[in-house]
Coordinates of C-alpha atoms in Angstrom, one line a residue:
Chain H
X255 CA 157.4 87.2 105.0
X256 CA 155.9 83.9 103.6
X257 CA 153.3 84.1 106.4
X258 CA 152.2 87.6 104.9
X259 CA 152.4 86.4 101.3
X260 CA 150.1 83.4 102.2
X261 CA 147.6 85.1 104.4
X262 CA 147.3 88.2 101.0
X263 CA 146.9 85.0 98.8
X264 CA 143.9 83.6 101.3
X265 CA 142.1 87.0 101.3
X266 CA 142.4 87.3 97.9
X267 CA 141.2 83.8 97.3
X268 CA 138.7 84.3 100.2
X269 CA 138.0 87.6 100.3
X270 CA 135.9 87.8 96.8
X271 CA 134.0 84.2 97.4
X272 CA 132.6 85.0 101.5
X273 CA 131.3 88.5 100.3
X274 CA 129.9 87.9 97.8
X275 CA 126.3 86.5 98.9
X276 CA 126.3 88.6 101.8
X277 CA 126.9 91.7 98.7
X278 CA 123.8 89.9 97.0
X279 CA 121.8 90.1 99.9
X280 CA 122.6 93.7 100.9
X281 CA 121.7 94.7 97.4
X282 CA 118.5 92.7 97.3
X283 CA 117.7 94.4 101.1
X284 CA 119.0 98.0 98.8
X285 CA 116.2 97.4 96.3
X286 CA 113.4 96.8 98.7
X287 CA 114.0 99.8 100.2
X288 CA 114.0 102.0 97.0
X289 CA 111.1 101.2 95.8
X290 CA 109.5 103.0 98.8
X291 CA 111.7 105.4 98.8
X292 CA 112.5 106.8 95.2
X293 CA 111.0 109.2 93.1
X294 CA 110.9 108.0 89.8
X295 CA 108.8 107.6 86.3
X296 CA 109.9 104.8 83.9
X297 CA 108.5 102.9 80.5
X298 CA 108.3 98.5 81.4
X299 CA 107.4 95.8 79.1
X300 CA 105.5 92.9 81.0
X301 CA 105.9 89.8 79.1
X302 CA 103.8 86.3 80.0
X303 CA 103.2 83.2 78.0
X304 CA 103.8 85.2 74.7
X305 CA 102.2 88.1 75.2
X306 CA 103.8 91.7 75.7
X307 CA 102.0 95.2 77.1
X308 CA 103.8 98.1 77.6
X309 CA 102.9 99.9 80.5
X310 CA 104.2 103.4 82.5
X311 CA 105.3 103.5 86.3
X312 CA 105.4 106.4 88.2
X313 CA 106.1 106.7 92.1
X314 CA 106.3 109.7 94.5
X315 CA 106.6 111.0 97.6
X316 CA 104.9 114.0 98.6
X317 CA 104.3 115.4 102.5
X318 CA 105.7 111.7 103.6
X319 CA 102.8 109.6 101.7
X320 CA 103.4 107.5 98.8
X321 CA 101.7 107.9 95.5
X322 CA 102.0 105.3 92.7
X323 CA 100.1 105.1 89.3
X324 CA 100.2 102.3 86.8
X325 CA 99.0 103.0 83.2
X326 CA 99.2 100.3 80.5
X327 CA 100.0 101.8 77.0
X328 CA 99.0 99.0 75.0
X329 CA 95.0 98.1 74.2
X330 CA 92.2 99.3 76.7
X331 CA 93.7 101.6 79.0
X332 CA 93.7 99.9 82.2
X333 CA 95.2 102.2 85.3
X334 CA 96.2 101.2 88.8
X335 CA 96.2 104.5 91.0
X336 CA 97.6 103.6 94.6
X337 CA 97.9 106.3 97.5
X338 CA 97.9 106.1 101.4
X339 CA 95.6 104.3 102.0
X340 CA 93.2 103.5 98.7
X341 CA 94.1 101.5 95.6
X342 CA 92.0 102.7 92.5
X343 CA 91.9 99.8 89.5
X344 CA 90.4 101.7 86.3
X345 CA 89.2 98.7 83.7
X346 CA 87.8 100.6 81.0
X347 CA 86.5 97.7 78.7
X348 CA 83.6 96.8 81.7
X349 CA 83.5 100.6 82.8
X350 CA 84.4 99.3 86.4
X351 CA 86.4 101.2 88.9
X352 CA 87.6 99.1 92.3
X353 CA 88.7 100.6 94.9
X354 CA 90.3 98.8 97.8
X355 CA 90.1 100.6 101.3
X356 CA 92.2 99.8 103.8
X357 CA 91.0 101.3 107.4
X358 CA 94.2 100.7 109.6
X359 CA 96.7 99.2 107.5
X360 CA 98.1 102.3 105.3
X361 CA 99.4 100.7 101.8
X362 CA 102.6 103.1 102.1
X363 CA 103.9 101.4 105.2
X364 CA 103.6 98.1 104.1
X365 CA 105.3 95.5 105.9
X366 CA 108.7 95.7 106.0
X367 CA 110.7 93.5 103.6
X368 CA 112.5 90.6 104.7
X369 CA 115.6 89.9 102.5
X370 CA 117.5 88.8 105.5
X371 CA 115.3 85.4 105.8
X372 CA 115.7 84.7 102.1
X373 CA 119.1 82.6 102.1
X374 CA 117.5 80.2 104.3
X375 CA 115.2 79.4 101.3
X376 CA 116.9 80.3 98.5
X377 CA 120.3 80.1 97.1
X378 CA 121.2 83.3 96.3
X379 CA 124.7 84.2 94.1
X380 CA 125.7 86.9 91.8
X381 CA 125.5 86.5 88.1
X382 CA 127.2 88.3 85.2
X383 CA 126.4 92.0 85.1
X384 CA 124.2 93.2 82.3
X385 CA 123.2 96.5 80.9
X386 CA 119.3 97.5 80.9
X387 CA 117.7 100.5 80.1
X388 CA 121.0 102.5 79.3
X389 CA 122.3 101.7 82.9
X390 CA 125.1 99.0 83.7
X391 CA 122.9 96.6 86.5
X392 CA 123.9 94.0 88.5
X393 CA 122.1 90.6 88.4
X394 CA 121.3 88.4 91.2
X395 CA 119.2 84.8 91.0
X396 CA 117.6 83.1 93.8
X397 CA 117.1 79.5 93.5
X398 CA 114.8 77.9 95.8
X399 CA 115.7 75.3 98.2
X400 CA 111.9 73.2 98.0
X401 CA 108.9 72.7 95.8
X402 CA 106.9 75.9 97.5
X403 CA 109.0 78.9 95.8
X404 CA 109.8 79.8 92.2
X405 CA 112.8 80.8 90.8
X406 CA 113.8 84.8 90.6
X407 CA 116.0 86.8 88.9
X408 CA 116.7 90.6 89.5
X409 CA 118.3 92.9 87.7
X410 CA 118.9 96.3 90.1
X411 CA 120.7 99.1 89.2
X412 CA 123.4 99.3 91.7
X413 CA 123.6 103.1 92.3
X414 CA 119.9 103.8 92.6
X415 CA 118.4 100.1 93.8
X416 CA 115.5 99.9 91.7
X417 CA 114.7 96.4 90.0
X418 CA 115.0 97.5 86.0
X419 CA 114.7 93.7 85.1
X420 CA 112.9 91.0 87.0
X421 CA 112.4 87.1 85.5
X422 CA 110.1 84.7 87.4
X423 CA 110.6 80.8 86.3
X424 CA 108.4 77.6 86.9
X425 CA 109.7 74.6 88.8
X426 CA 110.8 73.6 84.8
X427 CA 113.1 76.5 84.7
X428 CA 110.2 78.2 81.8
X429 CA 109.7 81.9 82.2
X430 CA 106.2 82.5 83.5
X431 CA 106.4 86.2 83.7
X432 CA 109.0 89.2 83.3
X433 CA 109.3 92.5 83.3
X434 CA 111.8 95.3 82.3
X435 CA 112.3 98.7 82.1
X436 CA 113.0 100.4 78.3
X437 CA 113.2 103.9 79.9
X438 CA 113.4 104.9 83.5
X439 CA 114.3 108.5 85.1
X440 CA 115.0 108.5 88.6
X441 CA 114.9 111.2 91.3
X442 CA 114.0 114.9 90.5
X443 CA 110.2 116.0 91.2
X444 CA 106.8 115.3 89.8
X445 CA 105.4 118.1 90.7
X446 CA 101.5 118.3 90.3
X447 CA 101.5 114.5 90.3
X448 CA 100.2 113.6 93.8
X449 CA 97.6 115.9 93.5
X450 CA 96.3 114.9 89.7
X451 CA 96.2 110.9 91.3
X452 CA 94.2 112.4 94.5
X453 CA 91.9 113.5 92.2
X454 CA 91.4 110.9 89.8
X455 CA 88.0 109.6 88.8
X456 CA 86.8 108.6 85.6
X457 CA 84.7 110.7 83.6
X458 CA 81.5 109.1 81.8
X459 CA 79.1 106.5 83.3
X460 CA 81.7 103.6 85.6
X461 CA 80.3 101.2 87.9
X462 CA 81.7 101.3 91.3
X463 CA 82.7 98.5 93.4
X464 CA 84.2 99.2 96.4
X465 CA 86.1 96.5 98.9
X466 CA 86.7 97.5 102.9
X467 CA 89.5 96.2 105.1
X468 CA 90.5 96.3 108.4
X469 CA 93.1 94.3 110.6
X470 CA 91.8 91.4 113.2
X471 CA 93.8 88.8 115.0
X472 CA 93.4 86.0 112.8
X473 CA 93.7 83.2 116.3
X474 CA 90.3 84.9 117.1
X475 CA 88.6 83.7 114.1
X476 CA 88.2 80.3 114.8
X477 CA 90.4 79.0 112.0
X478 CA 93.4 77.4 111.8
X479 CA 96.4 76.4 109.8
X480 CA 96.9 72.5 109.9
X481 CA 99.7 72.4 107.6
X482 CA 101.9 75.8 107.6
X483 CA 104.1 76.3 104.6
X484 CA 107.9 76.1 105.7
X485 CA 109.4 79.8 105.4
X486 CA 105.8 81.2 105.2
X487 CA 105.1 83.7 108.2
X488 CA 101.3 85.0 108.9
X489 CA 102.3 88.4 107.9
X490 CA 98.9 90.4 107.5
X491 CA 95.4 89.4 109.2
X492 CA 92.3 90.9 107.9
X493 CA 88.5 91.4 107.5
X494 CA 87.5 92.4 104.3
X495 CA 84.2 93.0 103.2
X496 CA 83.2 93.5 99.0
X497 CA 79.9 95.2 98.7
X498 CA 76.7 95.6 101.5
X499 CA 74.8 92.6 100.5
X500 CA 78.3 90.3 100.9
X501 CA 79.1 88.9 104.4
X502 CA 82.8 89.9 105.6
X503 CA 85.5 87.3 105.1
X504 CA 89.0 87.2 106.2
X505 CA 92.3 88.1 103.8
X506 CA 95.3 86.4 105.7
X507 CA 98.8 87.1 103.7
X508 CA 102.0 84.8 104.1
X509 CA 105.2 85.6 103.1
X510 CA 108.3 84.4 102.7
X511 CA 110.1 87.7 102.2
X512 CA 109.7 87.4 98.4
X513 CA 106.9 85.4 97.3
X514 CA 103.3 86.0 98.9
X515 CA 100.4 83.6 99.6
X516 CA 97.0 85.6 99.9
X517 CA 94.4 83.1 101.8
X518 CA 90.4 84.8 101.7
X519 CA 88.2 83.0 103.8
X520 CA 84.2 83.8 102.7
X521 CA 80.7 82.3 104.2
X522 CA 79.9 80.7 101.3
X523 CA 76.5 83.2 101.2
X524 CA 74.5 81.5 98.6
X525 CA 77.7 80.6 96.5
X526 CA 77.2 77.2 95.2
X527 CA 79.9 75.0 97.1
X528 CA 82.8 73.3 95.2
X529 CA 82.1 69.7 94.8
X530 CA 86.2 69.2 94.2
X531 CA 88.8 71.5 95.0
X532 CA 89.7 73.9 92.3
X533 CA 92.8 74.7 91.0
X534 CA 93.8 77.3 88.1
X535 CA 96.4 79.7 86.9
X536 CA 95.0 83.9 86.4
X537 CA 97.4 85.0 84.3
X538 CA 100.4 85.1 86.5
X539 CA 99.2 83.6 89.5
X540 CA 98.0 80.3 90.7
X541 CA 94.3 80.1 92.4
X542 CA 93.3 77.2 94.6
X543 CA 89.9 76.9 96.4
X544 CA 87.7 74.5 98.2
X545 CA 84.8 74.3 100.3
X546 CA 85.0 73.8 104.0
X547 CA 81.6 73.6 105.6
X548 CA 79.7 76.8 104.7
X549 CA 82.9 78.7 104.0
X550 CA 84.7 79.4 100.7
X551 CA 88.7 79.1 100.9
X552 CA 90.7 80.8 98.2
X553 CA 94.4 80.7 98.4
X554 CA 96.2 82.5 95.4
X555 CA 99.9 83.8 95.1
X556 CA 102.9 84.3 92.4
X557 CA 103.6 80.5 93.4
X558 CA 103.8 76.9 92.5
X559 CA 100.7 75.1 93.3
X560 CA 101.6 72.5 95.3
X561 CA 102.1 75.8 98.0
X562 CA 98.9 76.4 97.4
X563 CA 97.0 73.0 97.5
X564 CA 99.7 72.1 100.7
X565 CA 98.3 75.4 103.1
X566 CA 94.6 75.2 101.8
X567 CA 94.2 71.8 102.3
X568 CA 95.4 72.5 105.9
X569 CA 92.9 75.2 107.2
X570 CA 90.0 74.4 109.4
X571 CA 87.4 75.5 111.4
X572 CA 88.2 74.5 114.9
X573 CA 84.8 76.0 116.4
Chain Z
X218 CA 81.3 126.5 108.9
X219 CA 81.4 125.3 105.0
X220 CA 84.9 124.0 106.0
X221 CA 83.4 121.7 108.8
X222 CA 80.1 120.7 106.8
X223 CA 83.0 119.1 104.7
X224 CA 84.8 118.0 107.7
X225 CA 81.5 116.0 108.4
X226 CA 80.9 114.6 105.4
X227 CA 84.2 113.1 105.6
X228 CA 83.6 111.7 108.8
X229 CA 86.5 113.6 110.1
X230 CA 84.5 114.9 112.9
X231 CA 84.4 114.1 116.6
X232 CA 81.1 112.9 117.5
X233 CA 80.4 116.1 119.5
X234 CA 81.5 117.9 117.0
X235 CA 79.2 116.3 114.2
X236 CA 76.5 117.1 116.4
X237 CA 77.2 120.5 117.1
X238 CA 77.3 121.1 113.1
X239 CA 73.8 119.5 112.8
X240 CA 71.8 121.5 114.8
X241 CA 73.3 124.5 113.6
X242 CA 72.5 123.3 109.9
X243 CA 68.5 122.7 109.9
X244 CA 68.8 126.9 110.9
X245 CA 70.5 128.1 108.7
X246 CA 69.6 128.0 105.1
X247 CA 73.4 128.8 103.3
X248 CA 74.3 125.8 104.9
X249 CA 71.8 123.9 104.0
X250 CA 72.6 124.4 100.2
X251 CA 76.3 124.3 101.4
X252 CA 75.7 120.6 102.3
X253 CA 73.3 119.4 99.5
X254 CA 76.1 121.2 97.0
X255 CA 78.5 118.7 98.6
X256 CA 76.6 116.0 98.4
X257 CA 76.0 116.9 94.7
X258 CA 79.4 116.9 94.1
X259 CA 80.1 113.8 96.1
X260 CA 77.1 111.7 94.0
X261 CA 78.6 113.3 90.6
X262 CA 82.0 111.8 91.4
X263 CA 81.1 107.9 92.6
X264 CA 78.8 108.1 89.8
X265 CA 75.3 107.6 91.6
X266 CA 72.2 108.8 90.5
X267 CA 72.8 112.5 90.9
X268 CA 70.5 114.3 92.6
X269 CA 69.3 118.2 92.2
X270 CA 70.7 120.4 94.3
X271 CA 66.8 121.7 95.1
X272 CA 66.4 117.5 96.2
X273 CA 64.6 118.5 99.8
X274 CA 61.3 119.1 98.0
X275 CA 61.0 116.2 96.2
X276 CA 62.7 114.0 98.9
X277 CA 60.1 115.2 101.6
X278 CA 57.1 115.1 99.2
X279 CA 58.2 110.6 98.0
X280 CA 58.4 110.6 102.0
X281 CA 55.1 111.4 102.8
X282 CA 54.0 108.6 100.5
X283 CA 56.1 105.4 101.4
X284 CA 56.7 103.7 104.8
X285 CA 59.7 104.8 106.7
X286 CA 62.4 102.6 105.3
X287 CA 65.4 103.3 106.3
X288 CA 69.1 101.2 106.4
X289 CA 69.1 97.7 107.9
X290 CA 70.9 99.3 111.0
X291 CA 70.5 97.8 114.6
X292 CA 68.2 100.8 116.1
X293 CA 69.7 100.4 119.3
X294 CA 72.8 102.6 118.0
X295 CA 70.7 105.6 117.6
X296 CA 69.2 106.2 120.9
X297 CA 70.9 109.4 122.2
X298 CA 71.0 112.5 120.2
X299 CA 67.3 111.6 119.0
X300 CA 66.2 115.0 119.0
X301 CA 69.0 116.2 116.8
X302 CA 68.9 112.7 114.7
X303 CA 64.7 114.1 114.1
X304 CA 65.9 117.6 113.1
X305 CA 68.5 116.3 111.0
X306 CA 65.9 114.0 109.0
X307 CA 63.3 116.9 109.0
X308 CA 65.8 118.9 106.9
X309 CA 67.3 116.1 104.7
X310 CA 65.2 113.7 104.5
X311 CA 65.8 109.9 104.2
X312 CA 68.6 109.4 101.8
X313 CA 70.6 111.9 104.0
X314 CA 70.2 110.4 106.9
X315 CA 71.4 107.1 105.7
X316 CA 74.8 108.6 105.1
X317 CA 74.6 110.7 108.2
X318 CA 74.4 107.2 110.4
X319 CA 77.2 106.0 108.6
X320 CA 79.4 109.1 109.2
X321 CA 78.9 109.3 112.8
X322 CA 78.9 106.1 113.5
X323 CA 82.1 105.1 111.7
X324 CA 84.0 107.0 114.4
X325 CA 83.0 104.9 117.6
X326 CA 82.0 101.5 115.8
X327 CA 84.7 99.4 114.7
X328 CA 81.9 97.1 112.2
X329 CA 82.5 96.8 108.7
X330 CA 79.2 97.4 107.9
X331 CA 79.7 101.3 108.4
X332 CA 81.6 101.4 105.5
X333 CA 78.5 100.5 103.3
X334 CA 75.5 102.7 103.7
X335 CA 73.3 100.7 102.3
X336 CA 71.2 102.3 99.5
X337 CA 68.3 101.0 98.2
X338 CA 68.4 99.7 95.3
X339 CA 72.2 99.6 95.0
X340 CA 73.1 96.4 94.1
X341 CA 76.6 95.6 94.1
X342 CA 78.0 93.0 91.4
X343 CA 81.0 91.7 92.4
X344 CA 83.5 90.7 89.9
X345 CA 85.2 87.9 92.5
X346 CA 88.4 87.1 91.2
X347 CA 89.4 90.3 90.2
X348 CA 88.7 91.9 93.5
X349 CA 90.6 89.2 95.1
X350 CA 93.5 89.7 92.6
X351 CA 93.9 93.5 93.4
X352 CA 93.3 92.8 96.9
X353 CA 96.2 90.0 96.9
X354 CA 98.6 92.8 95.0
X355 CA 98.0 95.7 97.5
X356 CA 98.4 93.9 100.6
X357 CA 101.2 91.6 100.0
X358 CA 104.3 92.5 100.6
X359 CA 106.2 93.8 98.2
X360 CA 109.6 92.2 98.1
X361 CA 112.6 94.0 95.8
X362 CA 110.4 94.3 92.8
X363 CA 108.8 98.5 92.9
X364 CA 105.6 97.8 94.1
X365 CA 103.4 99.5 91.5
X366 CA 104.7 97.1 89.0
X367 CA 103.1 94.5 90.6
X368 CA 99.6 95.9 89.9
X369 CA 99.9 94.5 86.0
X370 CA 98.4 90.8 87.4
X371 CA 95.7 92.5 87.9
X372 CA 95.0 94.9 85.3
X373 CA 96.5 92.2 82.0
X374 CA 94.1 89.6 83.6
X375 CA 91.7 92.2 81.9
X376 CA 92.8 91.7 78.6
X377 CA 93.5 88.2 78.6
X378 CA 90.1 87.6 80.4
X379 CA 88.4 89.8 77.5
X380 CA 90.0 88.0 74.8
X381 CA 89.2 84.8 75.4

């Protein structure tokens, strides 16, 4: 009897503190899922270094391909149209309309997302449950382990496993960025949607750029990574090429499941070459480039910029 | 036919098939208009320098009184269906055949350069860092956060870089 009485009062005690990361991690592995998978339309403020824009989402799934439009509310009306394999940018205020095309690589099947990893990189645990957008949501924070990730906090809705909050801090534990959903529907059908964002070119006189991209093996290139980032993995390799008077560069992408590190490597092509390395903050995200040679290297991602400085600093030309 | 002059201009068409449809199309004079109406339509929506639908005239006339010059292509690429290649310029003259290169080509040559007929005359200003921003956005991965929402780097750079 005592045996029973102490093995309930070690599951109890147990029980609640062994799931619960695992719960985390599950839920985190929940949300990356739906947002590929979900139909759904919803209102988001994005907040950064005192500034606020309100902006509309919508995402659906028609014959098996994703479709995705951004819309800001607030000030020029700045769109982001994404389908299978195109991503249409709209800036109004210089008339100019990018489009990204991707040859192989189909946007909608991005890589798959690795929550499992995370742990290994971040502590993840459970924080108190708060309610967002009229729905009760679960709150999970992931605190990183070394000087190369920031600090995130998520706040999904448990029964549908879309982010409705999302917090990104510096290495000081400031905000940098967030953003959170005032309104959000999920489910049901958009009907003529897919087809109106299929369709959607500006009216009026826009300048067109258009970028090209297709998958290489990136050990062919004649490059190499000197200092890899720890929990980084090479997860995309790519030529790109912006316009028919630029030469084609390389877009490599590392990941560590949560933040990414984009790395474009560009003949420098009549560009006048850095004397010093550069480093800056657009917006959001942190830009680092140097010159190596007669080649440009730009490494920019969501993350602090020792990352940055650490894997640029680190990739050379071995030919 | 119409159906397949579309087919072509989206490159969607085996390379046997694209030149099956272009020695049908110098013949026949419905599809002739069929393809510069699509073309039309195709200028009108990138935003080029639209061109008349009656553009054949005009096109054949500026020909006869500049030097050939066509798209820094490697010649080498065109050897083959010559004949057809001649018949095809015959009826649409240079700027057509630039994008007929393009087409065909795009289905056997892996190059980036197919992607860019070059035009003359097109130059193409790149705004750097915002190309590489909306490049960064769509191909990383995405991670728990809906991926759409991820696009607002790129488009509040805007503001911010307008305002200051």
């Amino acid at each position: 009897m005592i045996k029973v009485f102490l093995t309930a009062v070690l599951v109890l005690l147990l029980g609640p503190v062994q799931a619960r990361p695992n719960d985390a991690a599950a839920l985190l592995d929940k949300a990356a899922k739906a947002t590929q998978k979900l139909n759904y339309s919803g209102v988001f403020i994005y907040q950064r270094a005192g500034d606020s824009e309100t902006s509309r989402i919508t995402h659906v799934i028609e014959a098996g391909k994703e479709y995705e439009h951004l819309e800001v509310l607030d000030g020029p009306p700045r769109e982001v149209v994404r389908t299978s394999d195109e991503v249409k940018c709209f800036l109004p205020a210089t008339h100019t309309l990018i489009i990204e095309k991707s040859r192989q690589r189909s946007f909608s099947s991005l890589l798959p997302v690795q929550t499992a990893g995370l742990s290994e990189y971040y502590a993840v645990r459970e924080e108190k449950p708060v309610r967002i957008a009229g729905i009760e949501t679960r709150s999970i924070l992931l605190e990183p382990k070394d000087e190369y990730r920031h600090r995130y906090q998520f706040w999904i809705d448990p029964q549908s496993g879309l982010v409705l909050k999302a917090v990104r801090f510096n290495e000081h534990g400031e905000r940098i960025e967030s953003f959170a959903f005032s309104e959000i529907k999920v489910g049901g059908r958009f009907p003529k949607e897919a087809e109106k964002l299929r369709k959607k070119m500006p009216g009026g006189d826009w300048h067109v750029e258009s970028v090209a991209t297709r998958e290489t093996a990136f050990d062919k290139q004649g490059w190499q990574i000197a200092t890899p980032l720890p929990g980084y993995r090479l997860v995309a390799s790519m030529q790109r090429k912006a316009g028919a008077d630029t030469p084609a560069g390389q877009h490599l992408i590392f990941s560590d499941g949560l933040s990414s590190i984009s790395v474009f490597i560009e003949p420098l092509a009549g560009r006048k070459a850095a004397a010093e390395p550069e480093l800056h903050a657009m917006g959001a995200v942190n830009v680092y480039k140097r010159t190596s040679g007669a080649y440009q290297i730009l490494v920019m991602g969501e993350v602090p910029p020792q990352a940055l400085r650490r894997l640029g600093d680190g990739i050379e030309h071995v030919k | 036919m119409p159906p397949r002059i579309s087919a072509l201009m989206d490159g969607e068409l085996s390379h046997g098939e694209a030149c099956d449809v272009l020695s049908v199309l110098p013949k026949e004079d419905k599809l002739r208009a069929q393809w510069d109406i699509y073309h039309l339509i195709g200028d009108a929506i990138r935003q080029d320098q639209v061109h008349d639908v009656d553009m054949i005239d005009r096109v054949m006339g500026q020909l006869s009184h500049e030097p050939v010059l066509l798209a820094p292509r490697q010649p080498h690429k065109l050897r083959g269906g010559s004949n057809r290649w001649a018949m095809a310029a015959g009826v649409a003259g240079m700027t057509l055949v630039g994008s007929l290169f393009w087409l065909i080509q795009g289905g056997h040559d892996n190059g980036l350069e197919n992607d860019f007929p070059a035009k003359p005359g097109t130059v193409v200003a790149v705004n750097d860092m915002q190309h590489y921003l909306l490049a960064h956005q769509a191909f990383a991965p995405r991670g728990p956060v809906q991926g759409g929402v991820h696009y607002i780097r790129t488009v509040a750079l805007q503001q911010s870089g307008s305002a200051r």
